[in-house]
PDB file of C-alpha atoms in Angstrom:
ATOM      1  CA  UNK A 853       2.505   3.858 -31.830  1.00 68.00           C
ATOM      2  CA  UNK A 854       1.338   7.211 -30.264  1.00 81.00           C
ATOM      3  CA  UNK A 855      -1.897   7.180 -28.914  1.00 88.00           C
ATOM      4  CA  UNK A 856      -3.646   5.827 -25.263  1.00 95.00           C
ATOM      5  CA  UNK A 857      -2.607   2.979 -23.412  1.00 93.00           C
ATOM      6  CA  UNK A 858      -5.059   1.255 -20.556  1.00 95.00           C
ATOM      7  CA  UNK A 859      -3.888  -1.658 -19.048  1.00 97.00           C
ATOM      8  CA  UNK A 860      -4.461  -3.514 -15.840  1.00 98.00           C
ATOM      9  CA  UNK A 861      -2.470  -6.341 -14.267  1.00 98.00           C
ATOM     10  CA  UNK A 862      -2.429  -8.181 -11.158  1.00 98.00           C
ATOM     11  CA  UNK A 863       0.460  -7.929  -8.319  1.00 98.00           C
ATOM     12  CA  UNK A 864       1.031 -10.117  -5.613  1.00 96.00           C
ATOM     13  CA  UNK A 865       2.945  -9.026  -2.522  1.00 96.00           C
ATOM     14  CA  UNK A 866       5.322 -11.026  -0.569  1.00 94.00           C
ATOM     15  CA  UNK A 867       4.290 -11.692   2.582  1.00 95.00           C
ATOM     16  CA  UNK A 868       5.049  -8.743   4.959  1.00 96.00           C
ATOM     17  CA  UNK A 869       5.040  -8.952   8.434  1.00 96.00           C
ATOM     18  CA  UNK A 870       2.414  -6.311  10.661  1.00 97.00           C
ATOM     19  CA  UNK A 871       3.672  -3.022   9.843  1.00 97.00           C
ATOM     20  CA  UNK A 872       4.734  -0.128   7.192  1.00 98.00           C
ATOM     21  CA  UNK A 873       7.224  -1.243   4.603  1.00 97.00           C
ATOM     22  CA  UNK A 874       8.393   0.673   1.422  1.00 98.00           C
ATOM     23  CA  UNK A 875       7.444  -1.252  -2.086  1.00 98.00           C
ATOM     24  CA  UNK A 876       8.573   0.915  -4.355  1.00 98.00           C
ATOM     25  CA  UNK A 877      10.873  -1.335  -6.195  1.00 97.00           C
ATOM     26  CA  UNK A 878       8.516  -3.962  -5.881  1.00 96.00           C
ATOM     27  CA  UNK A 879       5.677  -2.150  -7.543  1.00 98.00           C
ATOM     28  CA  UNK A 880       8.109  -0.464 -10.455  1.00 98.00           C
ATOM     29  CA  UNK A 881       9.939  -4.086 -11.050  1.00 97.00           C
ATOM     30  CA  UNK A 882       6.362  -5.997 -11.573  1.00 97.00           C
ATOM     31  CA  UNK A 883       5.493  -2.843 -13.850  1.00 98.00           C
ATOM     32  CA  UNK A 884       8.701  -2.104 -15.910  1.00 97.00           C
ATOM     33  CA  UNK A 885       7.179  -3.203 -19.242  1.00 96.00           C
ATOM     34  CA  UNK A 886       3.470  -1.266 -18.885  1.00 96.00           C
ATOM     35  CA  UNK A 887       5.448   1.768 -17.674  1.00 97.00           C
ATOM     36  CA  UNK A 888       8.158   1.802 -20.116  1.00 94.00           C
ATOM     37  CA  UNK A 889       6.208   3.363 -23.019  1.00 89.00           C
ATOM     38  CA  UNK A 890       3.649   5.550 -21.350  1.00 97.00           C
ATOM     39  CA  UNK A 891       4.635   9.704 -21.679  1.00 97.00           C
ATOM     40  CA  UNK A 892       1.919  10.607 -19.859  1.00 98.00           C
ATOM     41  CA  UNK A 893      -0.106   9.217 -17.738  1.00 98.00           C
ATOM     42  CA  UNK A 894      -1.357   7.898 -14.316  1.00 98.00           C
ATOM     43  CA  UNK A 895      -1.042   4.697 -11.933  1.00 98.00           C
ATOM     44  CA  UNK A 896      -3.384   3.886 -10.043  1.00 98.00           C
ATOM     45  CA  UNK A 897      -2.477   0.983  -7.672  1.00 98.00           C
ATOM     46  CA  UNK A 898      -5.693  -0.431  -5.510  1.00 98.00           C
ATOM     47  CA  UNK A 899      -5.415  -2.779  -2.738  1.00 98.00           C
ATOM     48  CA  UNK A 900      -8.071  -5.832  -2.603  1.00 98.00           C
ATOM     49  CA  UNK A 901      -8.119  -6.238   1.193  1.00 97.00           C
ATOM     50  CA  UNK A 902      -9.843  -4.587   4.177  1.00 97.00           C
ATOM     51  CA  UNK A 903      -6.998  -4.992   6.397  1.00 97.00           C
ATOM     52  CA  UNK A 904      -3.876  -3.498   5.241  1.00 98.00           C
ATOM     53  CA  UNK A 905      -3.440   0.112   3.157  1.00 98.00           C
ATOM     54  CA  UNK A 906      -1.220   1.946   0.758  1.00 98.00           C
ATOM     55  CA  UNK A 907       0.690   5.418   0.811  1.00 98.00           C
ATOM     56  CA  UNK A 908       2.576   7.673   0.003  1.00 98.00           C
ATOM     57  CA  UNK A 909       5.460   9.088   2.542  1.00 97.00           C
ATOM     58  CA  UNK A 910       8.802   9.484   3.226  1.00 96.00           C
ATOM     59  CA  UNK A 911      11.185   6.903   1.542  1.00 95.00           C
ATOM     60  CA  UNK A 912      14.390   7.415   3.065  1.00 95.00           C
ATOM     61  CA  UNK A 913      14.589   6.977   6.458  1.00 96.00           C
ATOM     62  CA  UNK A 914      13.076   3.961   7.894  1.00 95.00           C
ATOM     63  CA  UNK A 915      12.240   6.029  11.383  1.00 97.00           C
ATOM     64  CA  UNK A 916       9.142   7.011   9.597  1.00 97.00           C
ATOM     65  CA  UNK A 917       7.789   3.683   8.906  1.00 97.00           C
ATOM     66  CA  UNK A 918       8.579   2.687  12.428  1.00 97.00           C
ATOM     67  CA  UNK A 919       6.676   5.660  13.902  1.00 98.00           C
ATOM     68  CA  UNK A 920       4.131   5.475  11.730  1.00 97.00           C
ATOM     69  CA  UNK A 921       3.378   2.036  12.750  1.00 97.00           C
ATOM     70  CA  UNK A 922       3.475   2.691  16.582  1.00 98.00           C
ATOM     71  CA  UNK A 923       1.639   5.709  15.969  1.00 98.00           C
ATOM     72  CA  UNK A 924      -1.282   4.347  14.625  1.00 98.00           C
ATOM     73  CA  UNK A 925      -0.792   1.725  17.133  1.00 97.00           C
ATOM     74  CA  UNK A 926      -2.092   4.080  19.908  1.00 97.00           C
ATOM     75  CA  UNK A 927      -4.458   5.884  17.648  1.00 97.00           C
ATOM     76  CA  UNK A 928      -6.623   2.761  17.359  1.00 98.00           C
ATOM     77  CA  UNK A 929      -6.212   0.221  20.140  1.00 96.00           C
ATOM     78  CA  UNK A 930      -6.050  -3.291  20.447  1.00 95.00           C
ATOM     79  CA  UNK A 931      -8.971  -5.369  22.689  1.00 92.00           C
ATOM     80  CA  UNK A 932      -5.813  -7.606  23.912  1.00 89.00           C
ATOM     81  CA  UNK A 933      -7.312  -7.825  27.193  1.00 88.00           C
ATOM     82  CA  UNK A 934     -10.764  -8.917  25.929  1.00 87.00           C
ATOM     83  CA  UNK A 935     -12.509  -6.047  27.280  1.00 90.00           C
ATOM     84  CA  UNK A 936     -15.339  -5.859  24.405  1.00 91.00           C
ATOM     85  CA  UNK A 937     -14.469  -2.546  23.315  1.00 94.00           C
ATOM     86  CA  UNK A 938     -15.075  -4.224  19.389  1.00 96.00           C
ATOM     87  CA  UNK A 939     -18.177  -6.655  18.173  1.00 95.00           C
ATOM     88  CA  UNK A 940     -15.987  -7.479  15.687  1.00 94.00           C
ATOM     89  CA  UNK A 941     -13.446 -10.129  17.336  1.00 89.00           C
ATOM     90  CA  UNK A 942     -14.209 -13.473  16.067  1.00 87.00           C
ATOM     91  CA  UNK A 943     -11.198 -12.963  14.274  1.00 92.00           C
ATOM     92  CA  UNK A 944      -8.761 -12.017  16.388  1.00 92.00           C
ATOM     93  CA  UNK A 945      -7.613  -8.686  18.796  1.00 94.00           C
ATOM     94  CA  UNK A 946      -5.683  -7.663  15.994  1.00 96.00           C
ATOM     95  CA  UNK A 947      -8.922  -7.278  13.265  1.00 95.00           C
ATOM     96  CA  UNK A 948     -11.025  -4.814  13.898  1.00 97.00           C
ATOM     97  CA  UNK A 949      -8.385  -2.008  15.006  1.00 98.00           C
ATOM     98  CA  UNK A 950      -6.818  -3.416  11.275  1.00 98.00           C
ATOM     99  CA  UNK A 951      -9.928  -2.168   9.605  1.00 98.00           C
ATOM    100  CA  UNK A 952     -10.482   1.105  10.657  1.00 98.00           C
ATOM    101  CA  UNK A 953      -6.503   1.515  10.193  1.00 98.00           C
ATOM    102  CA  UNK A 954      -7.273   0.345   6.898  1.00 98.00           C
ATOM    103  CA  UNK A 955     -10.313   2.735   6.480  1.00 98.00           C
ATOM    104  CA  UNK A 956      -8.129   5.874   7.856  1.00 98.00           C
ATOM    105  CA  UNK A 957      -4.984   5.301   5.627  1.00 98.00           C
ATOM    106  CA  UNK A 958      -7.128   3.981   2.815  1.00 98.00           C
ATOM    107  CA  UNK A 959      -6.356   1.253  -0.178  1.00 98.00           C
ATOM    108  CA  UNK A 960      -5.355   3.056  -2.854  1.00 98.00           C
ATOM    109  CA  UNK A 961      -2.914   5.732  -4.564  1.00 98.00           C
ATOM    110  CA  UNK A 962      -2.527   7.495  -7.767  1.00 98.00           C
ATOM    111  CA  UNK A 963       0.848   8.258  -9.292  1.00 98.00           C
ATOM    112  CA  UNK A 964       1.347  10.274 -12.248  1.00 98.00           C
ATOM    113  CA  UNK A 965       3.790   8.434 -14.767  1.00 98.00           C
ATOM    114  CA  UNK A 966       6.263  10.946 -16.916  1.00 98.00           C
ATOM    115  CA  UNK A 967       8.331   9.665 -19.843  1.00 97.00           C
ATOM    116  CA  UNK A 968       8.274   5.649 -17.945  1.00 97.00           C
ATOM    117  CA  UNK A 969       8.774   6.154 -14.550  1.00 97.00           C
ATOM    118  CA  UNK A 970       6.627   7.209 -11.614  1.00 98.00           C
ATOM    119  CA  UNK A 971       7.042  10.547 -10.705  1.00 98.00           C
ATOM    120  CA  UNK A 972       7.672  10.547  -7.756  1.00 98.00           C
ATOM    121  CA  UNK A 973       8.815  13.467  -5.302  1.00 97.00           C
ATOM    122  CA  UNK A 974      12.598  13.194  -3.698  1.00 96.00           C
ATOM    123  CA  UNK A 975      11.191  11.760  -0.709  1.00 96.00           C
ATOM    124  CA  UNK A 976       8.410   9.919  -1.737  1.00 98.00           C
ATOM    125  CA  UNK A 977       7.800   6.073  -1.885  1.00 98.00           C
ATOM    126  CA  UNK A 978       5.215   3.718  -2.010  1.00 98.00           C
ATOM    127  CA  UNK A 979       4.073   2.033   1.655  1.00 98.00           C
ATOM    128  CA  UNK A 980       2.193  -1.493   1.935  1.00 98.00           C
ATOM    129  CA  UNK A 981       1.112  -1.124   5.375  1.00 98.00           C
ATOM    130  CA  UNK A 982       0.280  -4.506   6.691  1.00 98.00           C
ATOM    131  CA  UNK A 983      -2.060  -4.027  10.130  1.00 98.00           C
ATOM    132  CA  UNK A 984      -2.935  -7.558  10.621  1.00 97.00           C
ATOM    133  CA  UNK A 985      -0.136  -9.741  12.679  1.00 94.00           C
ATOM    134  CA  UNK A 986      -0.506 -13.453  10.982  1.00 87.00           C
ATOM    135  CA  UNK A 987       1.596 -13.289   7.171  1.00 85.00           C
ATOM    136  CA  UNK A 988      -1.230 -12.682   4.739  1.00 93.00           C
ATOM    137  CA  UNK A 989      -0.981 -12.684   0.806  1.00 94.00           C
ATOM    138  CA  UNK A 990      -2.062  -9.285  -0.248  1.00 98.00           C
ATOM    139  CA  UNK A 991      -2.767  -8.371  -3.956  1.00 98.00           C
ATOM    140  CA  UNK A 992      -2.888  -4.839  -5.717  1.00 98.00           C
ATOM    141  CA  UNK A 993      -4.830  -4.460  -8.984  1.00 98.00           C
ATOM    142  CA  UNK A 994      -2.415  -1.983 -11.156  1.00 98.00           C
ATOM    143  CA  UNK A 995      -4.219   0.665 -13.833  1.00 98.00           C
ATOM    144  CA  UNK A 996      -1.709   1.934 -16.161  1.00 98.00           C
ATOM    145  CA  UNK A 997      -3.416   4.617 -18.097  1.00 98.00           C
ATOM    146  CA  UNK A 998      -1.953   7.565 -20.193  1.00 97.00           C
ATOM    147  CA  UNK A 999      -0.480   8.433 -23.814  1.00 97.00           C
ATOM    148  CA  UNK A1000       1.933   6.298 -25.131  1.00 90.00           C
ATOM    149  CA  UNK A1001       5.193   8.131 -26.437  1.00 77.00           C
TER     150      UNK A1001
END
């Protein structure tokens, strides 16, 4: 039946080791049925942790991912040494450079839906970028919203 279509619904990651990895066809395989009748419409995928983020970037070659990661790497340090350059430590070296990674790549992204299926540019996929080194269970909170066809 024609008409709008809001839904929400909860995904849980696998556990991903630290680093950027490409979810895509995790994300569209939890959401086949939701997608499947919306037109028109919008995802909006949110991420319900303060130490990991989501994008959008290249989805072809894994280089990317790889460079990202060591990128942002040097971009925000690590206190491995345990020189106090963070308050923030009683959890770890690894937490407070995974927070403000988390704050500069952010926790959420909106993708416009088209007839079912994200749409996507050529290149495009969806990154879980996992900043903390210890497997954690992430979850995303999915918003399908849009016309249905």
């Amino acid at each position: 039946m024609p008409g709008p279509i809001y839904t929400q619904h909860a995904l849980n990651l696998p556990s991903y080791p630290r680093g950027s990895h490409l979810i895509t066809s995790d994300i569209t395989s939890q959401l086949a049925e939701p997608l499947k009748g919306v037109k028109a419409g919008l995802l909006h995928l949110f991420l319900q942790h303060t130490s990991c983020g989501l994008s959008l970037n290249e989805n072809w070659d894994s280089d990317v991912r790889k460079d990202m990661s060591d990128s942002l790497d040097r971009i925000v340090v690590e206190d491995k040494g345990g020189k106090g350059i963070y308050r923030h430590d009683a959890e770890g070296s690894d937490d407070m450079p995974a927070h403000i990674k988390s704050s500069l790549i952010g926790a959420s992204v909106s993708i416009p839906i088209t007839d079912g299926k994200l749409a996507l540019g050529t290149w495009q996929g969806i990154w879980f970028l996992e900043f903390r080194d210890g497997k954690h269970r992430r979850k995303i909170l999915a918003t399908v919203q849009g016309e249905r066809a």
